[in-house]
Short mmCIF file of C-alpha atoms in Angstrom, two decimals:
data_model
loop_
_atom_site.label_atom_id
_atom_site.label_comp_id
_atom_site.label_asym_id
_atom_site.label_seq_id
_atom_site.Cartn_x
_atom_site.Cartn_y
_atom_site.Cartn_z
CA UNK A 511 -12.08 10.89 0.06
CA UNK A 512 -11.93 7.31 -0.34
CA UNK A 513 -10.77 5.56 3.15
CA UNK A 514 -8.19 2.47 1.86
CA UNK A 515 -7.52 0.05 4.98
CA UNK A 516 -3.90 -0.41 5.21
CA UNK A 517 -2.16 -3.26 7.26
CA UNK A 518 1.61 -2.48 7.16
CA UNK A 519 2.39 -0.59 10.61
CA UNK A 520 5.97 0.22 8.91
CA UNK A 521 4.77 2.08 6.15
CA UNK A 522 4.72 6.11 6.59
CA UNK A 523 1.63 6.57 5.34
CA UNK A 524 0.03 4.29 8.23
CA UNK A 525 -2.26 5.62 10.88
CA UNK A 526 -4.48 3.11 12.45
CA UNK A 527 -5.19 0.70 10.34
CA UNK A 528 -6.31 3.34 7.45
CA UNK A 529 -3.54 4.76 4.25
CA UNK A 530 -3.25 8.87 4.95
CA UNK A 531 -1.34 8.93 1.37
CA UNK A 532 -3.42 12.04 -1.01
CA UNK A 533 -3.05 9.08 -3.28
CA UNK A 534 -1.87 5.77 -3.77
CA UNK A 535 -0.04 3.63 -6.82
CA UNK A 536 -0.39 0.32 -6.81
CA UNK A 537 0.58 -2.05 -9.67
CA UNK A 538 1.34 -5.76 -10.73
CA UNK A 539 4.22 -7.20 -8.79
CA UNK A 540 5.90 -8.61 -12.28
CA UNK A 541 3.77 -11.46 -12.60
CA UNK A 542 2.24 -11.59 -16.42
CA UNK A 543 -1.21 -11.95 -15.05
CA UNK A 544 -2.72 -10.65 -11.76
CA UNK A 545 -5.45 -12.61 -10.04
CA UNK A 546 -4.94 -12.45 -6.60
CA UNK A 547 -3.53 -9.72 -4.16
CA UNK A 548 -0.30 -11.21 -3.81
CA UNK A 549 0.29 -10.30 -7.07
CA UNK A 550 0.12 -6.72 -6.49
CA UNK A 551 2.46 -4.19 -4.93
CA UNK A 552 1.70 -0.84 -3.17
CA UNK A 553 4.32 1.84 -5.00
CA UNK A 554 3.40 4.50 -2.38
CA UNK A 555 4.96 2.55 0.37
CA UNK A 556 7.44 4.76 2.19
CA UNK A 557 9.23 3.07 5.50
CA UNK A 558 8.18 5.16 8.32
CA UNK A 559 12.82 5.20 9.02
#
């Protein structure tokens, strides 16, 4: 398995540093064209409340 480095201590799927999500979703965040990060979104994000 592919190990995906993960910043956002709030997210469920955090452990570390590292995603523990079987899989992730990530798409654009509704710009028309992505070319940077920030214009992406994780969709497996669940808050760890």
């Amino acid at each position: 398995m592919t190990e995906v480095a993960c910043q956002v201590e709030e997210c469920r799927f955090w452990s570390d540093n590292v995603c523990t999500a079987k899989s992730i979703e990530v798409r654009s965040s509704g710009t028309r064209k992505v070319s940077t990060s920030d214009d992406t979104a994780c969709e497996t994000f669940m808050s760890k409340q």
